Amino acid sequence: GFDDGHPLRMIMFGKPGAGKGTLTSRLVQKYDILSLSTGDLLRQHISQKTDVGRQADEIVAHGGLLPDDLMLKVVTSKLDHLNNKHWILDGFPRTLGQGELLDTHLRNQGTPLTLIVNLDVPDEVILSRISDRWVHLPSGRVYNLSYNQPKVDGRDDETGEPLTKRADDNPEIFARRLRQFYVSTSPLLMYYTSQYSSAKTRVVTLSGTTSDEIWPQLEGAVRTFFPRVRERDDVRK
Ligand code: AP5
């Protein structure tokens, strides 16, 4: 089959606010898959005031991108512990340079990327989502006042801890992040489509304006291409 022996090595690709974090956590909740979000990771570094956090603070708050080599270090220091697990990367790579660095890193480990998912959501839709977004910083759990409300106002469902607004979720900064996506990140999709559409790596575009449209397509793609990925309930049995 398509996944003969290869673990799921998936990139969740899409504009800011496209739903990368939301859909990644849905997959991780249901299936035996781990995930790494560079946005969540950087926000944790920033709140803990680590070296990386000090470098990231200003850049993230203004919707810029951190240097590629720094991002590679941040990512691989976590990724290398996930060896033979199925995993999803959310928010990385987001420049051509990062894409090439990641490819080289994974090739050296003998486990290349196996699935690129491109979330295609219209700009108007994501702009309206951002103003309603609240996050639980320690876990990265995301809520939306009009879409997936917390059970108790302003509180995380699992821990009861307070939710916060992201510093970069105001209209002006968000516009900059969106521009940044078109300039620096979107060329990666061409790179993957041209280099990668081989037997070993799928590139799948999922279009829609709500999760009701996108979630079944996403789940279908994972189940079809990676039948060895188990549901968590099966894993526990
Ligand atoms: P990051 O946190 O990755 O931000 P982003 O890419 O801008 O993505 P978002 O987190 O805004 O959106 P998302 O697609 O995850 O959407 P979500 O699920 O939350 O990065 C932040 C910053 O860190 C960057 O700007 C940069 O400075 C730095 N950085 C990170 N990685 C880097 C890298 N590799 N290199 C350099 N710098 C880097 O959904 C959005 C909202 O919509 C939510 O409220 C949600 O509830 C709602 N929603 C989601 N899905 C649906 C749906 N299907 N229907 C209805 N509502 C939905």
mmCIF file of C-alpha atoms and ligand atoms in Angstrom:
data_model
loop_
_atom_site.group_PDB
_atom_site.id
_atom_site.type_symbol
_atom_site.label_atom_id
_atom_site.label_comp_id
_atom_site.label_asym_id
_atom_site.label_seq_id
_atom_site.Cartn_x
_atom_site.Cartn_y
_atom_site.Cartn_z
ATOM 1 C CA GLY A 1 0.000 0.000 0.000
ATOM 2 C CA PHE A 2 0.877 3.670 -0.073
ATOM 3 C CA ASP A 3 2.038 3.857 3.548
ATOM 4 C CA ASP A 4 4.235 0.763 3.408
ATOM 5 C CA GLY A 5 6.347 1.178 6.493
ATOM 6 C CA HIS A 6 6.417 4.980 6.344
ATOM 7 C CA PRO A 7 5.057 6.818 9.366
ATOM 8 C CA LEU A 8 2.735 9.781 8.815
ATOM 9 C CA ARG A 9 4.935 12.855 8.332
ATOM 10 C CA MET A 10 2.394 15.533 7.688
ATOM 11 C CA ILE A 11 2.521 19.280 7.094
ATOM 12 C CA MET A 12 -0.616 21.269 7.902
ATOM 13 C CA PHE A 13 -0.305 24.166 5.506
ATOM 14 C CA GLY A 14 -2.473 27.264 5.183
ATOM 15 C CA LYS A 15 -3.008 30.953 5.826
ATOM 16 C CA PRO A 16 -3.027 32.357 9.340
ATOM 17 C CA GLY A 17 -6.445 31.572 10.768
ATOM 18 C CA ALA A 18 -7.202 28.889 8.172
ATOM 19 C CA GLY A 19 -7.787 26.377 10.977
ATOM 20 C CA LYS A 20 -4.424 24.595 11.089
ATOM 21 C CA GLY A 21 -4.377 24.432 14.885
ATOM 22 C CA THR A 22 -8.046 23.528 15.202
ATOM 23 C CA LEU A 23 -7.956 20.697 12.659
ATOM 24 C CA THR A 24 -4.600 19.385 13.892
ATOM 25 C CA SER A 25 -5.919 19.030 17.424
ATOM 26 C CA ARG A 26 -9.013 17.226 16.134
ATOM 27 C CA LEU A 27 -6.805 14.648 14.415
ATOM 28 C CA VAL A 28 -4.582 14.289 17.469
ATOM 29 C CA GLN A 29 -7.585 13.789 19.761
ATOM 30 C CA LYS A 30 -9.023 11.019 17.632
ATOM 31 C CA TYR A 31 -5.955 9.280 16.211
ATOM 32 C CA ASP A 32 -2.638 7.989 17.499
ATOM 33 C CA ILE A 33 -0.775 11.002 16.096
ATOM 34 C CA LEU A 34 1.413 13.637 17.773
ATOM 35 C CA SER A 35 1.701 17.252 16.714
ATOM 36 C CA LEU A 36 4.017 20.189 16.971
ATOM 37 C CA SER A 37 2.846 23.782 16.489
ATOM 38 C CA THR A 38 5.633 26.333 16.108
ATOM 39 C CA GLY A 39 3.248 29.158 17.009
ATOM 40 C CA ASP A 40 2.306 27.460 20.301
ATOM 41 C CA LEU A 41 5.935 26.621 20.973
ATOM 42 C CA LEU A 42 7.067 30.214 20.418
ATOM 43 C CA ARG A 43 4.257 31.596 22.582
ATOM 44 C CA GLN A 44 5.397 29.263 25.384
ATOM 45 C CA HIS A 45 9.028 30.369 24.940
ATOM 46 C CA ILE A 46 7.867 33.983 25.099
ATOM 47 C CA SER A 47 5.813 33.533 28.260
ATOM 48 C CA GLN A 48 8.704 31.635 29.923
ATOM 49 C CA LYS A 49 11.202 34.296 28.783
ATOM 50 C CA THR A 50 13.712 31.794 27.399
ATOM 51 C CA ASP A 51 16.532 32.846 25.001
ATOM 52 C CA VAL A 52 14.384 31.914 22.039
ATOM 53 C CA GLY A 53 11.443 33.731 23.637
ATOM 54 C CA ARG A 54 13.430 36.936 23.973
ATOM 55 C CA GLN A 55 14.353 36.797 20.271
ATOM 56 C CA ALA A 56 10.791 35.934 19.256
ATOM 57 C CA ASP A 57 8.791 38.365 21.365
ATOM 58 C CA GLU A 58 8.906 41.500 19.183
ATOM 59 C CA ILE A 59 8.859 39.620 15.875
ATOM 60 C CA VAL A 60 5.772 37.566 16.726
ATOM 61 C CA ALA A 61 3.928 40.551 18.182
ATOM 62 C CA HIS A 62 4.436 42.412 14.896
ATOM 63 C CA GLY A 63 3.527 39.517 12.631
ATOM 64 C CA GLY A 64 7.042 39.002 11.227
ATOM 65 C CA LEU A 65 8.890 35.719 10.740
ATOM 66 C CA LEU A 66 11.785 34.392 12.804
ATOM 67 C CA PRO A 67 15.037 33.433 11.018
ATOM 68 C CA ASP A 68 14.977 30.031 9.277
ATOM 69 C CA ASP A 69 17.983 28.539 11.097
ATOM 70 C CA LEU A 70 16.576 29.457 14.502
ATOM 71 C CA MET A 71 13.213 27.928 13.589
ATOM 72 C CA LEU A 72 14.885 24.717 12.399
ATOM 73 C CA LYS A 73 16.634 24.399 15.772
ATOM 74 C CA VAL A 74 13.429 25.044 17.695
ATOM 75 C CA VAL A 75 11.572 22.429 15.652
ATOM 76 C CA THR A 76 14.156 19.664 15.427
ATOM 77 C CA SER A 77 14.966 19.785 19.132
ATOM 78 C CA LYS A 78 11.387 18.584 19.673
ATOM 79 C CA LEU A 79 10.894 16.534 16.528
ATOM 80 C CA ASP A 80 13.891 14.295 17.026
ATOM 81 C CA HIS A 81 12.224 12.810 20.112
ATOM 82 C CA LEU A 82 9.207 11.707 18.102
ATOM 83 C CA ASN A 83 11.202 9.158 16.058
ATOM 84 C CA ASN A 84 8.821 6.543 14.759
ATOM 85 C CA LYS A 85 5.583 8.176 15.834
ATOM 86 C CA HIS A 86 3.085 9.570 13.360
ATOM 87 C CA TRP A 87 3.313 13.352 13.486
ATOM 88 C CA ILE A 88 1.874 16.613 12.142
ATOM 89 C CA LEU A 89 3.750 19.902 11.867
ATOM 90 C CA ASP A 90 1.563 23.010 12.206
ATOM 91 C CA GLY A 91 3.164 26.350 11.279
ATOM 92 C CA PHE A 92 6.452 24.987 9.971
ATOM 93 C CA PRO A 93 7.900 25.189 7.378
ATOM 94 C CA ARG A 94 6.688 28.595 6.230
ATOM 95 C CA THR A 95 9.455 29.735 3.893
ATOM 96 C CA LEU A 96 11.175 27.970 0.991
ATOM 97 C CA GLY A 97 14.361 28.002 3.057
ATOM 98 C CA GLN A 98 12.646 26.210 5.961
ATOM 99 C CA GLY A 99 11.148 23.691 3.546
ATOM 100 C CA GLU A 100 14.571 22.806 2.170
ATOM 101 C CA LEU A 101 16.165 22.630 5.627
ATOM 102 C CA LEU A 102 13.421 20.306 6.833
ATOM 103 C CA ASP A 103 13.721 18.065 3.766
ATOM 104 C CA THR A 104 17.456 17.682 4.290
ATOM 105 C CA HIS A 105 16.971 16.947 7.992
ATOM 106 C CA LEU A 106 14.320 14.303 7.362
ATOM 107 C CA ARG A 107 16.166 12.741 4.454
ATOM 108 C CA ASN A 108 19.162 12.204 6.725
ATOM 109 C CA GLN A 109 16.858 10.369 9.110
ATOM 110 C CA GLY A 110 15.367 8.267 6.330
ATOM 111 C CA THR A 111 11.783 9.428 6.989
ATOM 112 C CA PRO A 112 10.723 11.983 4.364
ATOM 113 C CA LEU A 113 7.452 13.916 4.446
ATOM 114 C CA THR A 114 4.500 11.780 3.414
ATOM 115 C CA LEU A 115 1.478 14.121 3.361
ATOM 116 C CA ILE A 116 1.076 17.839 2.691
ATOM 117 C CA VAL A 117 -2.391 19.188 3.495
ATOM 118 C CA ASN A 118 -3.186 22.620 2.103
ATOM 119 C CA LEU A 119 -6.158 24.279 3.804
ATOM 120 C CA ASP A 120 -7.740 26.615 1.301
ATOM 121 C CA VAL A 121 -10.048 29.101 3.059
ATOM 122 C CA PRO A 122 -11.080 32.496 1.609
ATOM 123 C CA ASP A 123 -9.512 35.613 3.160
ATOM 124 C CA GLU A 124 -12.906 37.125 4.111
ATOM 125 C CA VAL A 125 -13.710 34.061 6.192
ATOM 126 C CA ILE A 126 -10.518 34.033 8.205
ATOM 127 C CA LEU A 127 -10.555 37.768 8.806
ATOM 128 C CA SER A 128 -13.906 37.454 10.545
ATOM 129 C CA ARG A 129 -12.696 34.491 12.658
ATOM 130 C CA ILE A 130 -9.717 36.195 14.181
ATOM 131 C CA SER A 131 -11.573 38.819 16.169
ATOM 132 C CA ASP A 132 -13.488 36.022 17.920
ATOM 133 C CA ARG A 133 -10.484 33.849 18.753
ATOM 134 C CA TRP A 134 -9.414 33.100 22.343
ATOM 135 C CA VAL A 135 -6.575 30.754 23.314
ATOM 136 C CA HIS A 136 -5.437 28.704 26.304
ATOM 137 C CA LEU A 137 -1.742 29.515 26.274
ATOM 138 C CA PRO A 138 -0.253 26.482 28.121
ATOM 139 C CA SER A 139 -1.980 23.906 25.868
ATOM 140 C CA GLY A 140 -2.542 25.876 22.669
ATOM 141 C CA ARG A 141 -6.273 25.012 22.743
ATOM 142 C CA VAL A 142 -8.212 27.415 20.559
ATOM 143 C CA TYR A 143 -11.769 28.702 21.023
ATOM 144 C CA ASN A 144 -14.011 30.909 18.987
ATOM 145 C CA LEU A 145 -17.004 32.828 20.303
ATOM 146 C CA SER A 146 -19.057 32.073 17.197
ATOM 147 C CA TYR A 147 -17.798 28.573 16.356
ATOM 148 C CA ASN A 148 -16.430 26.537 19.274
ATOM 149 C CA GLN A 149 -17.270 28.402 22.451
ATOM 150 C CA PRO A 150 -15.714 27.412 25.774
ATOM 151 C CA LYS A 151 -18.174 25.706 28.145
ATOM 152 C CA VAL A 152 -17.614 28.458 30.706
ATOM 153 C CA ASP A 153 -17.059 32.005 29.441
ATOM 154 C CA GLY A 154 -13.386 32.947 29.345
ATOM 155 C CA ARG A 155 -12.183 29.591 30.766
ATOM 156 C CA ASP A 156 -10.376 26.586 29.275
ATOM 157 C CA ASP A 157 -12.637 23.495 29.105
ATOM 158 C CA GLU A 158 -10.084 21.080 30.543
ATOM 159 C CA THR A 159 -8.200 23.082 33.171
ATOM 160 C CA GLY A 160 -10.600 25.928 33.972
ATOM 161 C CA GLU A 161 -7.684 28.329 33.548
ATOM 162 C CA PRO A 162 -8.295 31.763 31.980
ATOM 163 C CA LEU A 163 -8.254 32.243 28.197
ATOM 164 C CA THR A 164 -6.334 35.102 26.602
ATOM 165 C CA LYS A 165 -6.253 37.062 23.352
ATOM 166 C CA ARG A 166 -3.122 36.726 21.213
ATOM 167 C CA ALA A 167 -1.063 39.922 20.921
ATOM 168 C CA ASP A 168 -0.945 39.467 17.133
ATOM 169 C CA ASP A 169 -4.720 39.020 16.649
ATOM 170 C CA ASN A 170 -5.626 42.647 15.973
ATOM 171 C CA PRO A 171 -6.734 43.690 12.452
ATOM 172 C CA GLU A 172 -3.564 45.617 11.596
ATOM 173 C CA ILE A 173 -1.096 42.893 12.597
ATOM 174 C CA PHE A 174 -3.300 40.212 11.118
ATOM 175 C CA ALA A 175 -3.233 41.991 7.759
ATOM 176 C CA ARG A 176 0.555 41.937 7.950
ATOM 177 C CA ARG A 177 0.587 38.197 8.733
ATOM 178 C CA LEU A 178 -1.668 37.552 5.770
ATOM 179 C CA ARG A 179 0.638 39.550 3.458
ATOM 180 C CA GLN A 180 3.596 37.672 4.890
ATOM 181 C CA PHE A 181 1.832 34.428 3.980
ATOM 182 C CA TYR A 182 1.367 35.462 0.350
ATOM 183 C CA VAL A 183 4.949 36.716 -0.014
ATOM 184 C CA SER A 184 7.003 34.176 1.952
ATOM 185 C CA THR A 185 4.911 31.086 2.614
ATOM 186 C CA SER A 186 2.708 30.445 -0.405
ATOM 187 C CA PRO A 187 5.721 29.703 -2.728
ATOM 188 C CA LEU A 188 6.282 26.585 -0.606
ATOM 189 C CA LEU A 189 3.133 25.066 -2.000
ATOM 190 C CA MET A 190 4.558 25.274 -5.541
ATOM 191 C CA TYR A 191 7.747 23.690 -4.255
ATOM 192 C CA TYR A 192 5.835 20.776 -2.762
ATOM 193 C CA THR A 193 3.554 20.344 -5.753
ATOM 194 C CA SER A 194 6.428 20.274 -8.224
ATOM 195 C CA GLN A 195 8.976 18.281 -6.195
ATOM 196 C CA TYR A 196 6.764 16.086 -4.171
ATOM 197 C CA SER A 197 3.823 14.742 -6.069
ATOM 198 C CA SER A 198 5.452 11.342 -6.189
ATOM 199 C CA ALA A 199 4.256 7.959 -5.039
ATOM 200 C CA LYS A 200 5.690 8.582 -1.577
ATOM 201 C CA THR A 201 4.270 12.025 -0.805
ATOM 202 C CA ARG A 202 0.734 13.251 -1.352
ATOM 203 C CA VAL A 203 -0.187 16.900 -1.712
ATOM 204 C CA VAL A 204 -3.875 17.406 -0.943
ATOM 205 C CA THR A 205 -5.826 20.674 -1.100
ATOM 206 C CA LEU A 206 -8.949 20.894 1.074
ATOM 207 C CA SER A 207 -11.312 23.786 0.409
ATOM 208 C CA GLY A 208 -14.171 25.058 2.507
ATOM 209 C CA THR A 209 -15.403 27.760 4.802
ATOM 210 C CA THR A 210 -16.338 25.671 7.863
ATOM 211 C CA SER A 211 -15.011 22.627 9.655
ATOM 212 C CA ASP A 212 -18.134 20.726 8.643
ATOM 213 C CA GLU A 213 -16.811 20.921 5.106
ATOM 214 C CA ILE A 214 -13.118 20.426 5.789
ATOM 215 C CA TRP A 215 -12.996 17.883 8.623
ATOM 216 C CA PRO A 216 -14.516 14.917 6.726
ATOM 217 C CA GLN A 217 -12.185 15.560 3.769
ATOM 218 C CA LEU A 218 -9.183 15.691 6.081
ATOM 219 C CA GLU A 219 -10.115 12.564 7.966
ATOM 220 C CA GLY A 220 -10.805 10.790 4.669
ATOM 221 C CA ALA A 221 -7.374 11.677 3.294
ATOM 222 C CA VAL A 222 -5.568 10.393 6.392
ATOM 223 C CA ARG A 223 -7.587 7.163 6.518
ATOM 224 C CA THR A 224 -7.200 6.481 2.810
ATOM 225 C CA PHE A 225 -3.494 7.164 2.513
ATOM 226 C CA PHE A 226 -2.438 5.981 5.990
ATOM 227 C CA PRO A 227 -4.617 3.031 6.976
ATOM 228 C CA ARG A 228 -2.029 2.065 9.602
ATOM 229 C CA VAL A 229 -2.823 5.161 11.684
ATOM 230 C CA ARG A 230 -5.014 3.850 14.510
ATOM 231 C CA GLU A 231 -7.822 5.536 16.411
ATOM 232 C CA ARG A 232 -6.867 6.219 20.019
ATOM 233 C CA ASP A 233 -9.617 3.951 21.369
ATOM 234 C CA ASP A 234 -8.242 1.023 19.363
ATOM 235 C CA VAL A 235 -4.766 1.777 20.635
ATOM 236 C CA ARG A 236 -5.924 1.605 24.255
ATOM 237 C CA LYS A 237 -7.803 -1.705 23.826
HETATM 238 P P1 AP5 B 1 1.092 30.699 14.350
HETATM 239 O O1 AP5 B 1 0.571 30.533 15.708
HETATM 240 O O2 AP5 B 1 1.466 29.494 13.580
HETATM 241 O O3 AP5 B 1 0.050 31.578 13.557
HETATM 242 P P2 AP5 B 1 -0.572 31.438 12.109
HETATM 243 O O4 AP5 B 1 0.079 30.617 11.083
HETATM 244 O O5 AP5 B 1 -0.773 32.845 11.789
HETATM 245 O O6 AP5 B 1 -1.800 30.573 12.329
HETATM 246 P P3 AP5 B 1 -2.934 30.792 13.365
HETATM 247 O O7 AP5 B 1 -2.558 30.148 14.647
HETATM 248 O O8 AP5 B 1 -3.353 32.237 13.401
HETATM 249 O O9 AP5 B 1 -4.127 30.088 12.662
HETATM 250 P P4 AP5 B 1 -4.559 28.583 12.492
HETATM 251 O O10 AP5 B 1 -4.500 28.255 11.042
HETATM 252 O O11 AP5 B 1 -3.877 27.659 13.435
HETATM 253 O O12 AP5 B 1 -6.075 28.726 12.849
HETATM 254 P P5 AP5 B 1 -6.904 28.314 14.158
HETATM 255 O O13 AP5 B 1 -7.095 26.842 14.202
HETATM 256 O O14 AP5 B 1 -6.356 28.963 15.369
HETATM 257 O O15 AP5 B 1 2.363 31.665 14.352
HETATM 258 C C1 AP5 B 1 2.381 32.874 15.080
HETATM 259 C C2 AP5 B 1 3.653 33.656 14.802
HETATM 260 O O16 AP5 B 1 4.827 32.904 15.207
HETATM 261 C C3 AP5 B 1 3.917 33.979 13.336
HETATM 262 O O17 AP5 B 1 3.233 35.132 12.928
HETATM 263 C C4 AP5 B 1 5.458 34.175 13.364
HETATM 264 O O18 AP5 B 1 5.797 35.420 13.883
HETATM 265 C C5 AP5 B 1 5.929 33.105 14.314
HETATM 266 N N1 AP5 B 1 6.226 31.830 13.648
HETATM 267 C C6 AP5 B 1 5.514 30.659 13.791
HETATM 268 N N2 AP5 B 1 6.049 29.689 13.026
HETATM 269 C C7 AP5 B 1 7.100 30.253 12.368
HETATM 270 C C8 AP5 B 1 8.024 29.765 11.407
HETATM 271 N N3 AP5 B 1 7.962 28.504 10.968
HETATM 272 N N4 AP5 B 1 8.968 30.611 10.919
HETATM 273 C C9 AP5 B 1 9.048 31.887 11.346
HETATM 274 N N5 AP5 B 1 8.200 32.409 12.259
HETATM 275 C C10 AP5 B 1 7.229 31.611 12.766
HETATM 276 O O19 AP5 B 1 -8.290 28.943 13.765
HETATM 277 C C11 AP5 B 1 -8.496 30.331 13.715
HETATM 278 C C12 AP5 B 1 -9.853 30.710 14.288
HETATM 279 O O20 AP5 B 1 -10.904 30.188 13.476
HETATM 280 C C13 AP5 B 1 -10.113 30.143 15.669
HETATM 281 O O21 AP5 B 1 -10.811 31.062 16.450
HETATM 282 C C14 AP5 B 1 -10.957 28.874 15.422
HETATM 283 O O22 AP5 B 1 -11.787 28.550 16.526
HETATM 284 C C15 AP5 B 1 -11.734 29.273 14.188
HETATM 285 N N6 AP5 B 1 -11.917 28.148 13.295
HETATM 286 C C16 AP5 B 1 -10.964 27.246 12.985
HETATM 287 N N7 AP5 B 1 -11.418 26.346 12.108
HETATM 288 C C17 AP5 B 1 -12.698 26.718 11.848
HETATM 289 C C18 AP5 B 1 -13.680 26.197 10.982
HETATM 290 N N8 AP5 B 1 -13.400 25.132 10.215
HETATM 291 N N9 AP5 B 1 -14.862 26.779 10.921
HETATM 292 C C19 AP5 B 1 -15.136 27.875 11.691
HETATM 293 N N10 AP5 B 1 -14.213 28.434 12.530
HETATM 294 C C20 AP5 B 1 -13.017 27.856 12.611
#
